[in-house]
PDB file of C-alpha atoms in Angstrom:
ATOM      1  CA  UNK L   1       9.762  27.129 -21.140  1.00  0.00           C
ATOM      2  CA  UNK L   2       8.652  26.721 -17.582  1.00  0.00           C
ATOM      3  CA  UNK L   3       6.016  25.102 -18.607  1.00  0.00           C
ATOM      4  CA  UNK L   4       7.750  22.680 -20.601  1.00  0.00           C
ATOM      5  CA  UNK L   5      10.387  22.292 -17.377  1.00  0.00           C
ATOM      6  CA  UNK L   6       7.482  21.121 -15.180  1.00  0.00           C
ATOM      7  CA  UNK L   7       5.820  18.697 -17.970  1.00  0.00           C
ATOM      8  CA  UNK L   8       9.037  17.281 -18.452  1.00  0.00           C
ATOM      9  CA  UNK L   9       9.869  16.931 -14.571  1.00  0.00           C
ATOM     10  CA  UNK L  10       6.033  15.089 -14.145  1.00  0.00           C
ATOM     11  CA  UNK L  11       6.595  13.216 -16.780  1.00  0.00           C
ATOM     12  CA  UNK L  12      10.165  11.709 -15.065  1.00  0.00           C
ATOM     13  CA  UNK L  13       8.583  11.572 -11.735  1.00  0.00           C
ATOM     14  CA  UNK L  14       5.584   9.555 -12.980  1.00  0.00           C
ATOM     15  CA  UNK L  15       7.788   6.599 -14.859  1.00  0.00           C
ATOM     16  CA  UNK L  16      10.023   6.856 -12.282  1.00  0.00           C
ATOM     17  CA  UNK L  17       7.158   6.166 -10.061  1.00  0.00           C
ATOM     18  CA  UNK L  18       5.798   3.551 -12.361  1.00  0.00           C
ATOM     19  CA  UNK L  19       9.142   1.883 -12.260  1.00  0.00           C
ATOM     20  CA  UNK L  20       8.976   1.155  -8.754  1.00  0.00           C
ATOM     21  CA  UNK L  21       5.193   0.011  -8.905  1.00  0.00           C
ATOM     22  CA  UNK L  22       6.593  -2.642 -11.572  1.00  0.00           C
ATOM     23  CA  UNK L  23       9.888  -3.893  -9.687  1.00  0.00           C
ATOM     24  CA  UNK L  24       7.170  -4.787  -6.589  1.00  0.00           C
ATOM     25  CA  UNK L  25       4.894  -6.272  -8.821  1.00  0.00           C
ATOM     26  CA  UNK L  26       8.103  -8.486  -9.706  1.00  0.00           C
ATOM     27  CA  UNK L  27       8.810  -8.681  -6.514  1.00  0.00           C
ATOM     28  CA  UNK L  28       5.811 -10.324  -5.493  1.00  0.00           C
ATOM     29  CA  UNK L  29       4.835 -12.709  -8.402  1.00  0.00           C
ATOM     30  CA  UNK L  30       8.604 -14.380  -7.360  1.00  0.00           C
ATOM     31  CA  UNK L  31       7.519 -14.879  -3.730  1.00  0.00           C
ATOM     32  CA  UNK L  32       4.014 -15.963  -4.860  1.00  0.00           C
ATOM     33  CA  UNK L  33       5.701 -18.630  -7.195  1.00  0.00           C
ATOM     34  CA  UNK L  34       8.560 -19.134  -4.691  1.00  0.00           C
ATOM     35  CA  UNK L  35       7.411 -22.976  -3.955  1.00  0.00           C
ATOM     36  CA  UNK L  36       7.566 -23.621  -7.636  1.00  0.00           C
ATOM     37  CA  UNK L  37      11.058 -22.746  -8.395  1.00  0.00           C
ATOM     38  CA  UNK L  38      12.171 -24.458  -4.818  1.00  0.00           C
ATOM     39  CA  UNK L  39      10.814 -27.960  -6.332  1.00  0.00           C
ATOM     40  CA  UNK L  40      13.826 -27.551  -9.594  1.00  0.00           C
ATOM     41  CA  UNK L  41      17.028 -26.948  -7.637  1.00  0.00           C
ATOM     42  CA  UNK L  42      19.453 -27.909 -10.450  1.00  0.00           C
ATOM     43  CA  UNK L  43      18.573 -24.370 -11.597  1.00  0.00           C
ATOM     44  CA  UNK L  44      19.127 -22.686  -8.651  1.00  0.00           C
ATOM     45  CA  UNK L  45      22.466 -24.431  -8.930  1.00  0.00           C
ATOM     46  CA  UNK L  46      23.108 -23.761 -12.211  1.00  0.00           C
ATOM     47  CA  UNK L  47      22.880 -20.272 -11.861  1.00  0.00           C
ATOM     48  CA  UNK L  48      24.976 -20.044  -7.955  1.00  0.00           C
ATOM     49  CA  UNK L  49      27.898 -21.330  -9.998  1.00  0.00           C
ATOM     50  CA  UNK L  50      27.686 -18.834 -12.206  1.00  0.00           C
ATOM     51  CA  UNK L  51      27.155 -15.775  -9.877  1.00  0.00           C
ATOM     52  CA  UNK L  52      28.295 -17.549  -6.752  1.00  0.00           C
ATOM     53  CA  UNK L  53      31.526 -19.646  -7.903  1.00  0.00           C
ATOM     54  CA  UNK L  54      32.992 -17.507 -11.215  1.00  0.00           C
ATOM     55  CA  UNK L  55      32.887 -14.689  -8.115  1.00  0.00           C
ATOM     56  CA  UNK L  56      35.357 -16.572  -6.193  1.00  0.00           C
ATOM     57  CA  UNK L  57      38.351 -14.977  -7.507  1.00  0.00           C
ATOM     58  CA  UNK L  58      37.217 -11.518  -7.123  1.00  0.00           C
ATOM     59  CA  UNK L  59      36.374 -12.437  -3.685  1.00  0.00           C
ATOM     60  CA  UNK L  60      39.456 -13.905  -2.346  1.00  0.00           C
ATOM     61  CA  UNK L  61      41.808 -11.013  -4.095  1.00  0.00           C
ATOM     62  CA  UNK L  62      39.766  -8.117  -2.360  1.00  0.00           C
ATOM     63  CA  UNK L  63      39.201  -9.535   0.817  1.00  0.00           C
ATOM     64  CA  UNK L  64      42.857 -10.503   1.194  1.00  0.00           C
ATOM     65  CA  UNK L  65      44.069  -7.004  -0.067  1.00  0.00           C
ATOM     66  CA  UNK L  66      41.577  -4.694   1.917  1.00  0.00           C
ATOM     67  CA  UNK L  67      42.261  -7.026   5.331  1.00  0.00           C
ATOM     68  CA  UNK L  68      46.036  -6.211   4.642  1.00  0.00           C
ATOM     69  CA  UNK L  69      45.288  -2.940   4.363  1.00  0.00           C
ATOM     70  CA  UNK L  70      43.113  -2.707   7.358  1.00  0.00           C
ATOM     71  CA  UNK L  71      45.834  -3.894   9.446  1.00  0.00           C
ATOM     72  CA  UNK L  72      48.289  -1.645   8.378  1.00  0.00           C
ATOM     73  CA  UNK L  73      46.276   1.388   8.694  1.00  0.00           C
ATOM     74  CA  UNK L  74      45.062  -0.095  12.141  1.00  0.00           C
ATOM     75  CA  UNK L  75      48.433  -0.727  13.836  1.00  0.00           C
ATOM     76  CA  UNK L  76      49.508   3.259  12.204  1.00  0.00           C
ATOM     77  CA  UNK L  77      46.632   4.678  14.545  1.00  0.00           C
ATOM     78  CA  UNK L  78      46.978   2.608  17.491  1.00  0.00           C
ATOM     79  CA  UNK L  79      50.600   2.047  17.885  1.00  0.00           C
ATOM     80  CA  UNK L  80      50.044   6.179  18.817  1.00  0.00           C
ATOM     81  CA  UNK L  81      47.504   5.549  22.007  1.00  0.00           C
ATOM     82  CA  UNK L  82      49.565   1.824  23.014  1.00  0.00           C
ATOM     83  CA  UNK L  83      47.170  -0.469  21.748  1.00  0.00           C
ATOM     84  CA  UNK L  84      48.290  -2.300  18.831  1.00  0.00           C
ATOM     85  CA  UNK L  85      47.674  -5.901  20.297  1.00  0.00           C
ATOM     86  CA  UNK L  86      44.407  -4.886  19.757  1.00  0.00           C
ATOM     87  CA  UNK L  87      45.027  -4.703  15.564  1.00  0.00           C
ATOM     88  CA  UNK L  88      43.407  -8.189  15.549  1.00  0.00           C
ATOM     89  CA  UNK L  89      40.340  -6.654  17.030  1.00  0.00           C
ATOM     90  CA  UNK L  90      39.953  -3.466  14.857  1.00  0.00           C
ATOM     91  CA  UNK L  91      40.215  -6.226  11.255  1.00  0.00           C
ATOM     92  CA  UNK L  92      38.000  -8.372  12.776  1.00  0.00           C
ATOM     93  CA  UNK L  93      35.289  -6.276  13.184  1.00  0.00           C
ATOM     94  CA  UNK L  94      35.821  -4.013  10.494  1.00  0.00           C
ATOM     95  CA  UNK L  95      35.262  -6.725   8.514  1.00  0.00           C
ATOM     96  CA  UNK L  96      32.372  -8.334  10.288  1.00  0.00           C
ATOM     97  CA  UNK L  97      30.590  -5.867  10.441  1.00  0.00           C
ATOM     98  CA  UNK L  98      30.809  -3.589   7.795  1.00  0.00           C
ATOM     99  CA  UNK L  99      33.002  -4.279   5.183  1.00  0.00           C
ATOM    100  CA  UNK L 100      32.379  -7.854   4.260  1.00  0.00           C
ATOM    101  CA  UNK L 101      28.941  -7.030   3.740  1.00  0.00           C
ATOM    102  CA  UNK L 102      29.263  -3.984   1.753  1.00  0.00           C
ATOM    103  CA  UNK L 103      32.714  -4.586  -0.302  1.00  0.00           C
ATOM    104  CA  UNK L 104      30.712  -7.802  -1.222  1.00  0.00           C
ATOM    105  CA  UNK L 105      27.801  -6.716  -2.425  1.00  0.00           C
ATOM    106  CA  UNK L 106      29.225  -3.756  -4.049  1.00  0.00           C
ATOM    107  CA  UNK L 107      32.188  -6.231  -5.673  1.00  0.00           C
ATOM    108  CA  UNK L 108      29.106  -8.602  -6.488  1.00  0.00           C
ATOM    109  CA  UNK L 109      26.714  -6.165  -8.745  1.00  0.00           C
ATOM    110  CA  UNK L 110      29.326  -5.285 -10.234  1.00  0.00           C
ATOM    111  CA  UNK L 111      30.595  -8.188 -11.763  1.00  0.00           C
ATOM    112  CA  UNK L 112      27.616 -11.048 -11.177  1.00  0.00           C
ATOM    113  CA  UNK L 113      24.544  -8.063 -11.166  1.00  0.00           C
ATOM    114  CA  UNK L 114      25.701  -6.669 -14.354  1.00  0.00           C
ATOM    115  CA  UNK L 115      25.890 -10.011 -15.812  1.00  0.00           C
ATOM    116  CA  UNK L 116      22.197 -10.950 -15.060  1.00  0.00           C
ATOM    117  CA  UNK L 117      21.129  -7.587 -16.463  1.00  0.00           C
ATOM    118  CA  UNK L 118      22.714  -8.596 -19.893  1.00  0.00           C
ATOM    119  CA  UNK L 119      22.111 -11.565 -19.584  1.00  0.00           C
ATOM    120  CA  UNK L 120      18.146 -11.001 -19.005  1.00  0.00           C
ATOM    121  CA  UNK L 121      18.172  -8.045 -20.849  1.00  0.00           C
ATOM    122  CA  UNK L 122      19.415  -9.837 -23.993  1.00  0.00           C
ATOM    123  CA  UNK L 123      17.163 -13.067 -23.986  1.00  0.00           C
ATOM    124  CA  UNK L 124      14.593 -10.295 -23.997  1.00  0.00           C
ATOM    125  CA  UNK L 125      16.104  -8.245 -27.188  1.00  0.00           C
ATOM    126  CA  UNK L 126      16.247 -11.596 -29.041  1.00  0.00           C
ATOM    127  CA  UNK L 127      12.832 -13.343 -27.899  1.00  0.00           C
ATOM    128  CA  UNK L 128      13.446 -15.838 -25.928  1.00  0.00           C
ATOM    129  CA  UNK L 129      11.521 -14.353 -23.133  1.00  0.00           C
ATOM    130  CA  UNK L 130       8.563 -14.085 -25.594  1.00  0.00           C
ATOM    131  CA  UNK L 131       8.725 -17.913 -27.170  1.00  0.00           C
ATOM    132  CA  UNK L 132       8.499 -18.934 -23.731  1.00  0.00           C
ATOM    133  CA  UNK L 133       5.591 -17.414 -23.128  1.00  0.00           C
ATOM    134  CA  UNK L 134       4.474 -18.712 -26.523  1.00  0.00           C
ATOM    135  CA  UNK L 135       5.038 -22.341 -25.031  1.00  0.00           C
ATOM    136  CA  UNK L 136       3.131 -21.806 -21.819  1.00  0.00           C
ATOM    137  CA  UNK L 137       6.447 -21.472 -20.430  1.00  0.00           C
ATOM    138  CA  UNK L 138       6.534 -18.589 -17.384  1.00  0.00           C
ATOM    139  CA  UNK L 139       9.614 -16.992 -17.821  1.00  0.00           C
ATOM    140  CA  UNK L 140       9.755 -14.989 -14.595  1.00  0.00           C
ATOM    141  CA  UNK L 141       9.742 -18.469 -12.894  1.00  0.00           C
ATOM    142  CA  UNK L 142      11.833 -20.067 -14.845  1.00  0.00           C
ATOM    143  CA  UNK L 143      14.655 -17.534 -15.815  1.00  0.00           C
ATOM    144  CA  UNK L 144      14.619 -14.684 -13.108  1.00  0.00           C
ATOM    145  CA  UNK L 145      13.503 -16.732 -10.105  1.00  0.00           C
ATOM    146  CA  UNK L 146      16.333 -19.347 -10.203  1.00  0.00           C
ATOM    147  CA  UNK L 147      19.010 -16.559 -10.937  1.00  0.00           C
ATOM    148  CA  UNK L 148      17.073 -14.339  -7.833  1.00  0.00           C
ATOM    149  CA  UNK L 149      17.595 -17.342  -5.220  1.00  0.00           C
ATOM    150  CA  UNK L 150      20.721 -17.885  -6.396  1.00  0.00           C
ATOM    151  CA  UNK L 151      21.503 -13.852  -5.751  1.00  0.00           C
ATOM    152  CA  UNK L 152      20.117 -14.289  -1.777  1.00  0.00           C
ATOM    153  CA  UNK L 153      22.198 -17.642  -1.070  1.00  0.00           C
ATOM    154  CA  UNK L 154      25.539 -16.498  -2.880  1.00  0.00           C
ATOM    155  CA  UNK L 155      25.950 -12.796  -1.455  1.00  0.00           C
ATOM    156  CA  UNK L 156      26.330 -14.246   2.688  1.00  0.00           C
ATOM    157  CA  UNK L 157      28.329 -17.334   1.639  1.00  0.00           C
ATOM    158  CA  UNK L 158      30.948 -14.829  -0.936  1.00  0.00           C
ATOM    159  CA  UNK L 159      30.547 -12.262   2.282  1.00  0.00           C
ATOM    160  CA  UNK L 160      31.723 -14.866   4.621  1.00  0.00           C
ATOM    161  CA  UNK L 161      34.193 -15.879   2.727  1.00  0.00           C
ATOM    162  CA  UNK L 162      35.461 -12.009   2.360  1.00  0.00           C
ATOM    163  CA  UNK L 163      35.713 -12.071   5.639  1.00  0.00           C
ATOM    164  CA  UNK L 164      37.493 -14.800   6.698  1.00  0.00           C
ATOM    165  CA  UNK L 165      40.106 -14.374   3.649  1.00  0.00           C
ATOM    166  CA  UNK L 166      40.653 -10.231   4.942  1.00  0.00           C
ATOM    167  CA  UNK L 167      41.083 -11.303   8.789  1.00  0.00           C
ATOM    168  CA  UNK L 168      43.991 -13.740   7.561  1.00  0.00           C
ATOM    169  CA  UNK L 169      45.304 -11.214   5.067  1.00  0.00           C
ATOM    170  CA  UNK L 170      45.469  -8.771   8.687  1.00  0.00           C
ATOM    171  CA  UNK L 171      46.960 -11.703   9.956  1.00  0.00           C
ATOM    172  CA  UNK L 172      50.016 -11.956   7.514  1.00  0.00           C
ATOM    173  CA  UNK L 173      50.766  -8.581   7.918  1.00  0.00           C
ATOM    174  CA  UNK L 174      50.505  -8.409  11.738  1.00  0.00           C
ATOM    175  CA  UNK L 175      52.457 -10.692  12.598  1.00  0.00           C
ATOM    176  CA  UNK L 176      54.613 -11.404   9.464  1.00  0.00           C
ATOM    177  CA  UNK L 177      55.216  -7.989   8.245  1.00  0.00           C
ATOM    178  CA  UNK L 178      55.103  -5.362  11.569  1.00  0.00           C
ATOM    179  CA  UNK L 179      56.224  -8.012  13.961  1.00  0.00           C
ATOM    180  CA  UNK L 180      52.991  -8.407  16.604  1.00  0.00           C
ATOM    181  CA  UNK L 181      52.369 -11.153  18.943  1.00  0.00           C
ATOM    182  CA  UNK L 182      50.055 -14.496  16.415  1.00  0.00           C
ATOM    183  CA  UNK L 183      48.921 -15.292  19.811  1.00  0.00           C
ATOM    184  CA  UNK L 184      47.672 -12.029  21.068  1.00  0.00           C
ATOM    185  CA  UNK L 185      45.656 -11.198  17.371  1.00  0.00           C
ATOM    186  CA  UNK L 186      43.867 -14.175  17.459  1.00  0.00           C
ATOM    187  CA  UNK L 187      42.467 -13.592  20.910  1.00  0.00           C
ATOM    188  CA  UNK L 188      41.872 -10.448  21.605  1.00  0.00           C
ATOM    189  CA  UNK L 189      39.663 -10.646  18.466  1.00  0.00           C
ATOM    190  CA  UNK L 190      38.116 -14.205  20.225  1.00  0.00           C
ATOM    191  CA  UNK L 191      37.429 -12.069  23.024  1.00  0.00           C
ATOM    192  CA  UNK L 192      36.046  -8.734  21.567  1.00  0.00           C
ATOM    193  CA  UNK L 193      33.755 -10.601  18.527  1.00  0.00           C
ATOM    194  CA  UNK L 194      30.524 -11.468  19.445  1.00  0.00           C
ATOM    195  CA  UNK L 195      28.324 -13.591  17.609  1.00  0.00           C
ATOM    196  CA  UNK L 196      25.111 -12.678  17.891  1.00  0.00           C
ATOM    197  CA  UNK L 197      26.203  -8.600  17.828  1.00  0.00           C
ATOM    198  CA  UNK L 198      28.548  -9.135  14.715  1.00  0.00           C
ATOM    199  CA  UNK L 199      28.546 -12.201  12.614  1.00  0.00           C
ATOM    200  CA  UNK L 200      24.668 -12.333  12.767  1.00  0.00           C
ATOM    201  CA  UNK L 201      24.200  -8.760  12.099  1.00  0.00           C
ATOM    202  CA  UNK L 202      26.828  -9.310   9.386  1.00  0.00           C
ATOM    203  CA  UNK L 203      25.062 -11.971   7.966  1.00  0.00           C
ATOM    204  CA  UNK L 204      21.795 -10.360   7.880  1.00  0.00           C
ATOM    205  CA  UNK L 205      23.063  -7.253   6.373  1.00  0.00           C
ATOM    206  CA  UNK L 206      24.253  -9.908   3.875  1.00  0.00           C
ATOM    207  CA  UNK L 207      21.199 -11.375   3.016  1.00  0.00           C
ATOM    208  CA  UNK L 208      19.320  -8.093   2.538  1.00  0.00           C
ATOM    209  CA  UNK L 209      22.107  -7.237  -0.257  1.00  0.00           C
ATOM    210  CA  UNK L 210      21.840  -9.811  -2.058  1.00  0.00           C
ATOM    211  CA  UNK L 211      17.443  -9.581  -2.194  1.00  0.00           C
ATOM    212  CA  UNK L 212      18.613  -6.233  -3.123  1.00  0.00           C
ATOM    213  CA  UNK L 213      20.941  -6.119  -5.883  1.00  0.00           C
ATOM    214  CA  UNK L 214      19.249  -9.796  -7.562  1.00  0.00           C
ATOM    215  CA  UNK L 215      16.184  -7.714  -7.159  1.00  0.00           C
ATOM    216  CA  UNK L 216      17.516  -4.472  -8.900  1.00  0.00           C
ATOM    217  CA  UNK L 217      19.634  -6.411 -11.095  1.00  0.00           C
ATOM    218  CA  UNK L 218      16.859  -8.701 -12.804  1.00  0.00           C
ATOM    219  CA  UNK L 219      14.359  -6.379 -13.013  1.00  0.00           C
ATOM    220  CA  UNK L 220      16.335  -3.995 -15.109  1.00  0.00           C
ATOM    221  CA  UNK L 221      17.486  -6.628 -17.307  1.00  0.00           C
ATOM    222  CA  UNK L 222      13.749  -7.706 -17.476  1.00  0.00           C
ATOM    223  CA  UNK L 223      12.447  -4.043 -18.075  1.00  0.00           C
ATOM    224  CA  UNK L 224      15.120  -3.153 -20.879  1.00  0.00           C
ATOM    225  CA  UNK L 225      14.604  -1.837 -24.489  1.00  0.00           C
ATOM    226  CA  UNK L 226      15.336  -4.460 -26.197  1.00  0.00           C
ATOM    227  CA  UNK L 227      18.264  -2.899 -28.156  1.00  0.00           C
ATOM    228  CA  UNK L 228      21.616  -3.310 -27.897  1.00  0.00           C
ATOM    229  CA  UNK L 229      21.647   0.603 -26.570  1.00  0.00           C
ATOM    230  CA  UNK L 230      18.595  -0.474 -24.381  1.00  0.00           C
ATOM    231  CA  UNK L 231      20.501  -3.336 -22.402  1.00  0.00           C
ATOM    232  CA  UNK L 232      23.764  -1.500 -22.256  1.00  0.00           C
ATOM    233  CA  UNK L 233      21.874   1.356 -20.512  1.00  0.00           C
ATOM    234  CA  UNK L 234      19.828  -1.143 -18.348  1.00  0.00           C
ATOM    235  CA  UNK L 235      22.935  -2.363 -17.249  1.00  0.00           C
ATOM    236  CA  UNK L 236      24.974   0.425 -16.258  1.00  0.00           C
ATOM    237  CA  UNK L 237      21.536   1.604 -14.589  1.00  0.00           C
ATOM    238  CA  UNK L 238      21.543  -1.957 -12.942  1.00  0.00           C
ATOM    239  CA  UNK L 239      24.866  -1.298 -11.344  1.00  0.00           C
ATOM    240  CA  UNK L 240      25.026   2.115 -10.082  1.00  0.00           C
ATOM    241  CA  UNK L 241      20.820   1.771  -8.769  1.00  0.00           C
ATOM    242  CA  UNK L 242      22.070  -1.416  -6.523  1.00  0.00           C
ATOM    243  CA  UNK L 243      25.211   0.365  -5.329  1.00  0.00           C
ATOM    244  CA  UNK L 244      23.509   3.120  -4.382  1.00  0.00           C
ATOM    245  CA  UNK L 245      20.816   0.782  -2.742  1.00  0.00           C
ATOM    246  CA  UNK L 246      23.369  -1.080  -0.927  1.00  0.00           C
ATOM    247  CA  UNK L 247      25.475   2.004   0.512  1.00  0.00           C
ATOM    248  CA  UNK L 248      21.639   3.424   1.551  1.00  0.00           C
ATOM    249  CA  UNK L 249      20.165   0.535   3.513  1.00  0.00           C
ATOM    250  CA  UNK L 250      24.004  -0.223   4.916  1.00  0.00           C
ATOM    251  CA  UNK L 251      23.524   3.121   6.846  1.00  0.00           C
ATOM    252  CA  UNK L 252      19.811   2.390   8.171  1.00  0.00           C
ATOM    253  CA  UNK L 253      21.041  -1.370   8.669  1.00  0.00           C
ATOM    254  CA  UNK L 254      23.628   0.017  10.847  1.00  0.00           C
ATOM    255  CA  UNK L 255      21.740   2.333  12.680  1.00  0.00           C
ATOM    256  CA  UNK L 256      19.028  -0.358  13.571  1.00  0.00           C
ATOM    257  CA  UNK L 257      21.921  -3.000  14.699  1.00  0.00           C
ATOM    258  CA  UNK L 258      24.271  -0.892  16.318  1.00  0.00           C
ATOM    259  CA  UNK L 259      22.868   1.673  18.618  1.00  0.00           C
TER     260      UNK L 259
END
């Protein structure tokens, strides 16, 4: 039975192993054919409307909700030490920095990730993927590279607009709901946000997620069985491997940024 235990454990290790060996190989035939799928934009912009702009609503609805929520927890804590002028402050870089980035991205396999996995996954169960090859047609360039751009360019712009969309939501409820000074949120948080230390890092951190969860995303859909079972199991895998990924490198991203 031991035996068996270990087998079965080398076995795992191995394709896990192999797994990652194929997602780089991925990886790098998309950068290597990068220049290619640059010259076509109209798919790149076919597929950021449909990971990019059907995300919108998502979006807007979280990042208004969690900035209210933000400000209310923020003025309960420092109402106690006298400093809740400083509410703006506390949203602003709450969301900036961390949460933009991460509720994104997180928000963003969910719904747009899991859809590329299926998406992939099934034009591989059905063939499509193989009668392109058939016609000389490359379908890593012409299905997963478009869709993998479009992952890196919509992640910062839908984080961004998080953002903005959760400071105004701890506007409303700083100044319309507990009563603070419009005047003194919007510039305390003029004075305390810095650029280059927050938005940039916040962009950044943006970018990275969305190489990471395209990445993750297409690669499952691209490895699945192609069964129904297989690309229903690719993409729950799809989801909770780029989650994971995301809450991971957000610590070490963190770390490096803001020592």
């Amino acid at each position: 039975m031991i035996t068996a235990a270990f087998r079965n454990l080398g076995a795992r290790t191995l394709a896990a192993l192999g797994g990652v060996g194929r997602a780089h190989l991925l990886m790098f035939r998309l950068l290597a054919g990068l220049l290619r799928v640059l010259a076509q934009p109209r798919y790149i912009i076919q597929q950021l409307y449909a990971v990019g702009v059907l995300s919108l609503v998502i979006i807007v609805v979280s990042g208004l909700f969690v900035g209210m929520v933000l400000a209310l927890q923020g003025y309960y804590t420092l109402v106690d030490f006298g400093a809740a002028e400083s509410v703006g402050v506390l949203v602003a870089l709450s969301l900036l920095r961390e949460l933009g980035p991460v509720v994104t991205a997180l928000l963003f396999a969910g719904r747009a990730g899991s859809s590329l996995t299926a998406e992939v996954g099934l034009m591989k169960a059905t063939e499509q993927l193989s009668s392109m090859e058939m016609m000389a047609v490359d379908p890593e360039l012409r299905v997963i590279a478009p869709r993998f751009l479009a992952c890196v360019v919509a992640v910062p712009l839908l984080a961004g607009i998080f953002s903005l969309v959760g400071i105004y939501g701890g506007y409303l409820v700083s100044v319309g709901l507990i009563g603070l000074d419009g005047g003194a949120y919007w510039g305390n948080m003029q004075s305390a946000v810095s650029f280059s230390d927050d938005v940039l890092n916040g962009v950044i951190k943006s970018v990275v997620f969305g190489i990471v969860v395209g990445w993750i995303a297409l690669y499952k859909g691209y490895e699945a069985v192609p069964t129904s079972e297989g690309v229903s199991r690719a993409t729950t895998h799809g989801v909770v491997h780029a989650s994971l990924a995301v809450l991971g490198l957000d610590f070490l991203l963190t770390a490096l940024m803001f020592d």
